[in-house]
Amino acid sequence: MRLRVLVTFLLLMLSCVSGFCQNQDQEPILIEIREQKPLFDNDLAGGKFREWVYEHLKYPKKLKNEGVQGRVTISFIITKNGKLTDVKVIRGAHPLLDKEAVRVIKAAPQKWTCGCNYKGEPIDVHMMFPVIFKL
């Protein structure tokens, strides 16, 4: 019974959505949104920031000796002025690993080219970056 209600609901929703996506001539409206992501040190391939982070990452000695590993997900904003700000731990692994991940991200050079919206205007861009501590 629940499956029948769910299927009916989904079919109804699909018919409504397709109606909103058409203009009066029943032609589909195509929307193209282009956005340029922020670039670190003008790196189109996207590996320079990762390389910089792992070159400067210092594994906490205590955790290294204890064999503690983990992945810390960091969020930050690249402003329309190309500055890295608002560094936060989104998902931590261990307080010492979290602290080191934040430290290294905050220490990164301010060599960012800002992101742009589809009109080519500079915008603030929220980014996430995993810092992996592996022995």
Short mmCIF file of N, CA and C in Angstrom, two decimals:
data_model
loop_
_atom_site.label_atom_id
_atom_site.label_comp_id
_atom_site.label_asym_id
_atom_site.label_seq_id
_atom_site.Cartn_x
_atom_site.Cartn_y
_atom_site.Cartn_z
N MET A 1 0.82 -1.19 0.00
CA MET A 1 0.00 0.00 0.00
C MET A 1 0.87 1.26 0.00
N ARG A 2 1.88 1.28 0.88
CA ARG A 2 2.77 2.44 0.95
C ARG A 2 3.50 2.64 -0.36
N LEU A 3 3.92 1.55 -0.98
CA LEU A 3 4.63 1.63 -2.25
C LEU A 3 3.74 2.24 -3.32
N ARG A 4 2.48 1.84 -3.36
CA ARG A 4 1.54 2.37 -4.36
C ARG A 4 1.35 3.88 -4.16
N VAL A 5 1.22 4.31 -2.90
CA VAL A 5 1.05 5.73 -2.61
C VAL A 5 2.31 6.50 -3.00
N LEU A 6 3.48 5.94 -2.70
CA LEU A 6 4.75 6.60 -3.04
C LEU A 6 4.91 6.73 -4.55
N VAL A 7 4.63 5.66 -5.29
CA VAL A 7 4.74 5.70 -6.75
C VAL A 7 3.77 6.72 -7.34
N THR A 8 2.55 6.75 -6.85
CA THR A 8 1.56 7.72 -7.33
C THR A 8 2.03 9.14 -7.05
N PHE A 9 2.55 9.37 -5.86
CA PHE A 9 3.06 10.69 -5.50
C PHE A 9 4.20 11.11 -6.41
N LEU A 10 5.15 10.21 -6.67
CA LEU A 10 6.29 10.53 -7.53
C LEU A 10 5.84 10.83 -8.96
N LEU A 11 4.89 10.06 -9.49
CA LEU A 11 4.39 10.32 -10.83
C LEU A 11 3.70 11.68 -10.91
N LEU A 12 2.94 12.01 -9.89
CA LEU A 12 2.28 13.30 -9.84
C LEU A 12 3.30 14.44 -9.80
N MET A 13 4.33 14.27 -8.99
CA MET A 13 5.37 15.30 -8.89
C MET A 13 6.11 15.46 -10.21
N LEU A 14 6.42 14.36 -10.90
CA LEU A 14 7.11 14.45 -12.19
C LEU A 14 6.27 15.16 -13.23
N SER A 15 4.98 14.93 -13.23
CA SER A 15 4.12 15.61 -14.19
C SER A 15 4.05 17.11 -13.90
N CYS A 16 4.09 17.49 -12.62
CA CYS A 16 4.08 18.90 -12.26
C CYS A 16 5.39 19.58 -12.64
N VAL A 17 6.50 18.91 -12.38
CA VAL A 17 7.81 19.47 -12.69
C VAL A 17 7.96 19.68 -14.19
N SER A 18 7.55 18.73 -14.99
CA SER A 18 7.70 18.88 -16.43
C SER A 18 6.85 20.05 -16.94
N GLY A 19 5.74 20.35 -16.30
CA GLY A 19 4.91 21.49 -16.69
C GLY A 19 5.61 22.81 -16.39
N PHE A 20 6.35 22.88 -15.29
CA PHE A 20 7.05 24.11 -14.94
C PHE A 20 8.26 24.36 -15.82
N CYS A 21 8.80 23.33 -16.44
CA CYS A 21 10.02 23.46 -17.23
C CYS A 21 9.74 23.83 -18.68
N GLN A 22 8.53 24.13 -19.02
CA GLN A 22 8.21 24.46 -20.40
C GLN A 22 7.60 25.85 -20.48
N ASN A 23 7.88 26.54 -21.60
CA ASN A 23 7.24 27.83 -21.79
C ASN A 23 5.91 27.62 -22.53
N GLN A 24 5.27 28.69 -22.94
CA GLN A 24 3.94 28.57 -23.53
C GLN A 24 3.95 27.83 -24.86
N ASP A 25 5.08 27.81 -25.55
CA ASP A 25 5.16 27.09 -26.83
C ASP A 25 5.51 25.62 -26.62
N GLN A 26 5.57 25.18 -25.37
CA GLN A 26 5.91 23.81 -25.01
C GLN A 26 7.34 23.45 -25.41
N GLU A 27 8.20 24.44 -25.54
CA GLU A 27 9.62 24.20 -25.81
C GLU A 27 10.36 24.16 -24.47
N PRO A 28 11.30 23.27 -24.29
CA PRO A 28 12.06 23.25 -23.04
C PRO A 28 12.91 24.52 -22.91
N ILE A 29 13.02 25.00 -21.69
CA ILE A 29 13.86 26.15 -21.42
C ILE A 29 15.22 25.63 -20.98
N LEU A 30 16.25 26.01 -21.68
CA LEU A 30 17.60 25.57 -21.34
C LEU A 30 18.29 26.66 -20.54
N ILE A 31 18.83 26.27 -19.42
CA ILE A 31 19.54 27.21 -18.56
C ILE A 31 20.98 26.73 -18.45
N GLU A 32 21.91 27.61 -18.75
CA GLU A 32 23.32 27.26 -18.64
C GLU A 32 23.94 28.17 -17.60
N ILE A 33 24.46 27.58 -16.55
CA ILE A 33 25.11 28.35 -15.50
C ILE A 33 26.58 27.97 -15.49
N ARG A 34 27.42 28.94 -15.66
CA ARG A 34 28.85 28.70 -15.61
C ARG A 34 29.42 29.41 -14.40
N GLU A 35 30.29 28.73 -13.72
CA GLU A 35 30.89 29.29 -12.53
C GLU A 35 32.36 28.90 -12.54
N GLN A 36 33.21 29.84 -12.26
CA GLN A 36 34.64 29.53 -12.17
C GLN A 36 34.99 29.32 -10.71
N LYS A 37 35.57 28.18 -10.41
CA LYS A 37 35.95 27.91 -9.03
C LYS A 37 37.23 28.66 -8.68
N PRO A 38 37.46 28.91 -7.40
CA PRO A 38 38.70 29.57 -7.00
C PRO A 38 39.90 28.69 -7.34
N LEU A 39 41.00 29.32 -7.71
CA LEU A 39 42.21 28.59 -8.04
C LEU A 39 43.33 29.00 -7.09
N PHE A 40 44.06 28.01 -6.61
CA PHE A 40 45.22 28.27 -5.75
C PHE A 40 46.44 28.41 -6.64
N ASP A 41 47.08 29.55 -6.57
CA ASP A 41 48.31 29.80 -7.34
C ASP A 41 48.10 29.57 -8.84
N ASN A 42 46.90 29.93 -9.34
CA ASN A 42 46.52 29.79 -10.76
C ASN A 42 46.68 28.36 -11.28
N ASP A 43 46.40 27.38 -10.45
CA ASP A 43 46.54 25.97 -10.81
C ASP A 43 45.25 25.43 -11.40
N LEU A 44 45.20 25.26 -12.71
CA LEU A 44 44.00 24.74 -13.36
C LEU A 44 43.75 23.27 -13.05
N ALA A 45 44.81 22.51 -12.80
CA ALA A 45 44.66 21.08 -12.52
C ALA A 45 44.15 20.82 -11.10
N GLY A 46 44.37 21.76 -10.19
CA GLY A 46 43.82 21.63 -8.85
C GLY A 46 44.66 20.85 -7.86
N GLY A 47 45.93 20.59 -8.14
CA GLY A 47 46.75 19.80 -7.23
C GLY A 47 47.71 20.60 -6.38
N LYS A 48 47.94 21.86 -6.70
CA LYS A 48 48.95 22.64 -5.97
C LYS A 48 48.58 22.87 -4.51
N PHE A 49 47.30 23.13 -4.24
CA PHE A 49 46.89 23.35 -2.86
C PHE A 49 47.09 22.08 -2.03
N ARG A 50 46.67 20.95 -2.57
CA ARG A 50 46.85 19.67 -1.89
C ARG A 50 48.34 19.43 -1.60
N GLU A 51 49.18 19.66 -2.60
CA GLU A 51 50.62 19.47 -2.43
C GLU A 51 51.14 20.38 -1.32
N TRP A 52 50.72 21.65 -1.35
CA TRP A 52 51.19 22.59 -0.34
C TRP A 52 50.78 22.13 1.06
N VAL A 53 49.54 21.70 1.22
CA VAL A 53 49.05 21.26 2.53
C VAL A 53 49.88 20.09 3.03
N TYR A 54 50.10 19.08 2.20
CA TYR A 54 50.79 17.89 2.68
C TYR A 54 52.29 18.11 2.87
N GLU A 55 52.86 19.09 2.19
CA GLU A 55 54.26 19.44 2.43
C GLU A 55 54.45 20.10 3.79
N HIS A 56 53.42 20.81 4.26
CA HIS A 56 53.53 21.59 5.49
C HIS A 56 52.80 20.97 6.69
N LEU A 57 52.16 19.85 6.49
CA LEU A 57 51.44 19.16 7.55
C LEU A 57 52.43 18.52 8.51
N LYS A 58 52.21 18.70 9.81
CA LYS A 58 53.06 18.10 10.83
C LYS A 58 52.21 17.12 11.64
N TYR A 59 52.51 15.85 11.49
CA TYR A 59 51.77 14.81 12.20
C TYR A 59 52.09 14.94 13.69
N PRO A 60 51.10 15.07 14.55
CA PRO A 60 51.37 15.15 15.99
C PRO A 60 52.15 13.91 16.47
N LYS A 61 53.31 14.14 17.09
CA LYS A 61 54.20 13.04 17.50
C LYS A 61 53.50 12.03 18.40
N LYS A 62 52.73 12.52 19.35
CA LYS A 62 52.04 11.64 20.28
C LYS A 62 51.13 10.66 19.52
N LEU A 63 50.37 11.19 18.56
CA LEU A 63 49.44 10.34 17.81
C LEU A 63 50.18 9.43 16.83
N LYS A 64 51.29 9.91 16.32
CA LYS A 64 52.10 9.08 15.42
C LYS A 64 52.63 7.87 16.17
N ASN A 65 53.12 8.11 17.39
CA ASN A 65 53.64 7.01 18.22
C ASN A 65 52.56 6.02 18.62
N GLU A 66 51.32 6.52 18.78
CA GLU A 66 50.20 5.66 19.17
C GLU A 66 49.52 5.01 17.95
N GLY A 67 49.94 5.38 16.76
CA GLY A 67 49.37 4.80 15.54
C GLY A 67 47.98 5.34 15.18
N VAL A 68 47.66 6.54 15.67
CA VAL A 68 46.35 7.13 15.40
C VAL A 68 46.35 7.76 14.00
N GLN A 69 45.35 7.40 13.21
CA GLN A 69 45.18 7.95 11.87
C GLN A 69 43.77 8.52 11.77
N GLY A 70 43.52 9.27 10.71
CA GLY A 70 42.17 9.79 10.52
C GLY A 70 42.06 10.78 9.39
N ARG A 71 40.83 11.14 9.12
CA ARG A 71 40.51 12.10 8.06
C ARG A 71 39.74 13.25 8.69
N VAL A 72 40.23 14.46 8.48
CA VAL A 72 39.60 15.66 9.01
C VAL A 72 39.06 16.46 7.82
N THR A 73 37.77 16.72 7.82
CA THR A 73 37.19 17.51 6.74
C THR A 73 37.09 18.96 7.21
N ILE A 74 37.71 19.83 6.44
CA ILE A 74 37.79 21.25 6.76
C ILE A 74 36.94 22.03 5.77
N SER A 75 36.23 23.04 6.25
CA SER A 75 35.53 23.95 5.35
C SER A 75 36.17 25.32 5.49
N PHE A 76 36.13 26.09 4.42
CA PHE A 76 36.64 27.45 4.44
C PHE A 76 36.00 28.22 3.30
N ILE A 77 36.20 29.52 3.32
CA ILE A 77 35.66 30.38 2.28
C ILE A 77 36.81 31.07 1.58
N ILE A 78 36.74 31.08 0.24
CA ILE A 78 37.64 31.91 -0.55
C ILE A 78 36.82 33.13 -0.93
N THR A 79 37.21 34.28 -0.42
CA THR A 79 36.42 35.49 -0.64
C THR A 79 36.59 36.00 -2.07
N LYS A 80 35.74 36.94 -2.43
CA LYS A 80 35.84 37.53 -3.77
C LYS A 80 37.12 38.33 -3.93
N ASN A 81 37.83 38.56 -2.82
CA ASN A 81 39.15 39.22 -2.88
C ASN A 81 40.28 38.20 -2.94
N GLY A 82 39.94 36.91 -2.97
CA GLY A 82 40.95 35.86 -3.06
C GLY A 82 41.60 35.50 -1.74
N LYS A 83 40.94 35.79 -0.63
CA LYS A 83 41.48 35.47 0.70
C LYS A 83 40.79 34.23 1.27
N LEU A 84 41.58 33.38 1.93
CA LEU A 84 41.06 32.19 2.58
C LEU A 84 40.65 32.57 4.00
N THR A 85 39.37 32.38 4.33
CA THR A 85 38.87 32.77 5.66
C THR A 85 37.93 31.71 6.21
N ASP A 86 37.49 31.91 7.43
CA ASP A 86 36.44 31.12 8.08
C ASP A 86 36.73 29.61 8.07
N VAL A 87 37.92 29.23 8.51
CA VAL A 87 38.33 27.83 8.54
C VAL A 87 37.65 27.12 9.71
N LYS A 88 36.98 26.00 9.41
CA LYS A 88 36.25 25.23 10.43
C LYS A 88 36.40 23.74 10.18
N VAL A 89 36.37 22.98 11.26
CA VAL A 89 36.33 21.52 11.16
C VAL A 89 34.88 21.11 10.96
N ILE A 90 34.61 20.41 9.88
CA ILE A 90 33.27 19.91 9.60
C ILE A 90 33.11 18.51 10.18
N ARG A 91 34.14 17.71 10.00
CA ARG A 91 34.15 16.35 10.55
C ARG A 91 35.55 16.06 11.06
N GLY A 92 35.65 15.87 12.33
CA GLY A 92 36.95 15.66 12.95
C GLY A 92 37.31 14.20 13.11
N ALA A 93 38.58 13.97 13.46
CA ALA A 93 39.06 12.62 13.68
C ALA A 93 39.57 12.45 15.12
N HIS A 94 40.32 13.43 15.57
CA HIS A 94 40.90 13.45 16.91
C HIS A 94 41.23 14.92 17.17
N PRO A 95 41.05 15.41 18.40
CA PRO A 95 41.30 16.84 18.65
C PRO A 95 42.67 17.34 18.17
N LEU A 96 43.71 16.54 18.34
CA LEU A 96 45.04 16.98 17.90
C LEU A 96 45.16 16.99 16.37
N LEU A 97 44.55 16.02 15.71
CA LEU A 97 44.55 16.00 14.25
C LEU A 97 43.73 17.17 13.71
N ASP A 98 42.59 17.43 14.34
CA ASP A 98 41.74 18.55 13.94
C ASP A 98 42.50 19.87 14.04
N LYS A 99 43.19 20.04 15.17
CA LYS A 99 43.94 21.28 15.41
C LYS A 99 45.04 21.47 14.36
N GLU A 100 45.74 20.41 14.02
CA GLU A 100 46.81 20.50 13.01
C GLU A 100 46.24 20.78 11.63
N ALA A 101 45.12 20.18 11.29
CA ALA A 101 44.49 20.42 9.99
C ALA A 101 44.09 21.89 9.85
N VAL A 102 43.49 22.45 10.90
CA VAL A 102 43.11 23.87 10.88
C VAL A 102 44.35 24.74 10.77
N ARG A 103 45.39 24.41 11.52
CA ARG A 103 46.62 25.20 11.50
C ARG A 103 47.21 25.27 10.10
N VAL A 104 47.31 24.12 9.44
CA VAL A 104 47.97 24.11 8.14
C VAL A 104 47.13 24.82 7.08
N ILE A 105 45.82 24.69 7.15
CA ILE A 105 44.96 25.39 6.18
C ILE A 105 45.05 26.91 6.39
N LYS A 106 45.03 27.34 7.65
CA LYS A 106 45.14 28.78 7.94
C LYS A 106 46.49 29.34 7.53
N ALA A 107 47.53 28.49 7.55
CA ALA A 107 48.88 28.94 7.22
C ALA A 107 49.14 29.01 5.71
N ALA A 108 48.21 28.52 4.92
CA ALA A 108 48.41 28.50 3.47
C ALA A 108 48.58 29.91 2.92
N PRO A 109 49.45 30.07 1.93
CA PRO A 109 49.63 31.40 1.32
C PRO A 109 48.33 31.89 0.71
N GLN A 110 48.15 33.19 0.74
CA GLN A 110 46.94 33.80 0.16
C GLN A 110 47.17 34.02 -1.34
N LYS A 111 47.31 32.91 -2.06
CA LYS A 111 47.57 32.95 -3.50
C LYS A 111 46.35 32.50 -4.29
N TRP A 112 45.18 32.89 -3.88
CA TRP A 112 43.95 32.41 -4.51
C TRP A 112 43.45 33.40 -5.55
N THR A 113 42.98 32.86 -6.66
CA THR A 113 42.21 33.63 -7.62
C THR A 113 40.76 33.37 -7.26
N CYS A 114 39.98 34.42 -7.12
CA CYS A 114 38.60 34.25 -6.63
C CYS A 114 37.74 33.46 -7.61
N GLY A 115 36.63 32.95 -7.11
CA GLY A 115 35.64 32.30 -7.95
C GLY A 115 34.74 33.35 -8.58
N CYS A 116 34.07 32.96 -9.65
CA CYS A 116 33.17 33.89 -10.34
C CYS A 116 31.83 33.21 -10.58
N ASN A 117 30.78 34.01 -10.59
CA ASN A 117 29.46 33.48 -10.93
C ASN A 117 29.33 33.38 -12.45
N TYR A 118 28.17 33.00 -12.91
CA TYR A 118 27.98 32.79 -14.34
C TYR A 118 28.08 34.09 -15.14
N LYS A 119 28.01 35.24 -14.46
CA LYS A 119 28.16 36.53 -15.15
C LYS A 119 29.61 36.99 -15.17
N GLY A 120 30.49 36.20 -14.54
CA GLY A 120 31.90 36.57 -14.47
C GLY A 120 32.23 37.51 -13.32
N GLU A 121 31.27 37.71 -12.41
CA GLU A 121 31.48 38.58 -11.27
C GLU A 121 32.12 37.80 -10.12
N PRO A 122 33.11 38.38 -9.42
CA PRO A 122 33.74 37.69 -8.29
C PRO A 122 32.72 37.41 -7.19
N ILE A 123 32.83 36.22 -6.59
CA ILE A 123 31.93 35.82 -5.51
C ILE A 123 32.72 35.10 -4.43
N ASP A 124 32.15 35.08 -3.21
CA ASP A 124 32.71 34.25 -2.14
C ASP A 124 32.31 32.80 -2.43
N VAL A 125 33.25 31.87 -2.24
CA VAL A 125 32.97 30.46 -2.51
C VAL A 125 33.31 29.63 -1.27
N HIS A 126 32.33 28.85 -0.82
CA HIS A 126 32.51 27.94 0.30
C HIS A 126 33.15 26.67 -0.24
N MET A 127 34.24 26.22 0.37
CA MET A 127 34.94 25.04 -0.09
C MET A 127 35.13 24.06 1.06
N MET A 128 35.30 22.79 0.70
CA MET A 128 35.61 21.76 1.69
C MET A 128 36.86 21.03 1.22
N PHE A 129 37.68 20.62 2.19
CA PHE A 129 38.95 19.97 1.86
C PHE A 129 39.24 18.90 2.90
N PRO A 130 39.51 17.66 2.45
CA PRO A 130 39.86 16.61 3.42
C PRO A 130 41.37 16.62 3.70
N VAL A 131 41.72 16.54 4.96
CA VAL A 131 43.12 16.40 5.36
C VAL A 131 43.25 15.01 5.94
N ILE A 132 44.04 14.18 5.29
CA ILE A 132 44.15 12.77 5.67
C ILE A 132 45.47 12.54 6.40
N PHE A 133 45.37 12.01 7.59
CA PHE A 133 46.53 11.66 8.39
C PHE A 133 46.68 10.14 8.31
N LYS A 134 47.70 9.70 7.60
CA LYS A 134 47.90 8.27 7.41
C LYS A 134 49.38 7.95 7.65
N LEU A 135 49.60 6.90 8.42
CA LEU A 135 50.98 6.47 8.72
C LEU A 135 51.49 5.52 7.65
#
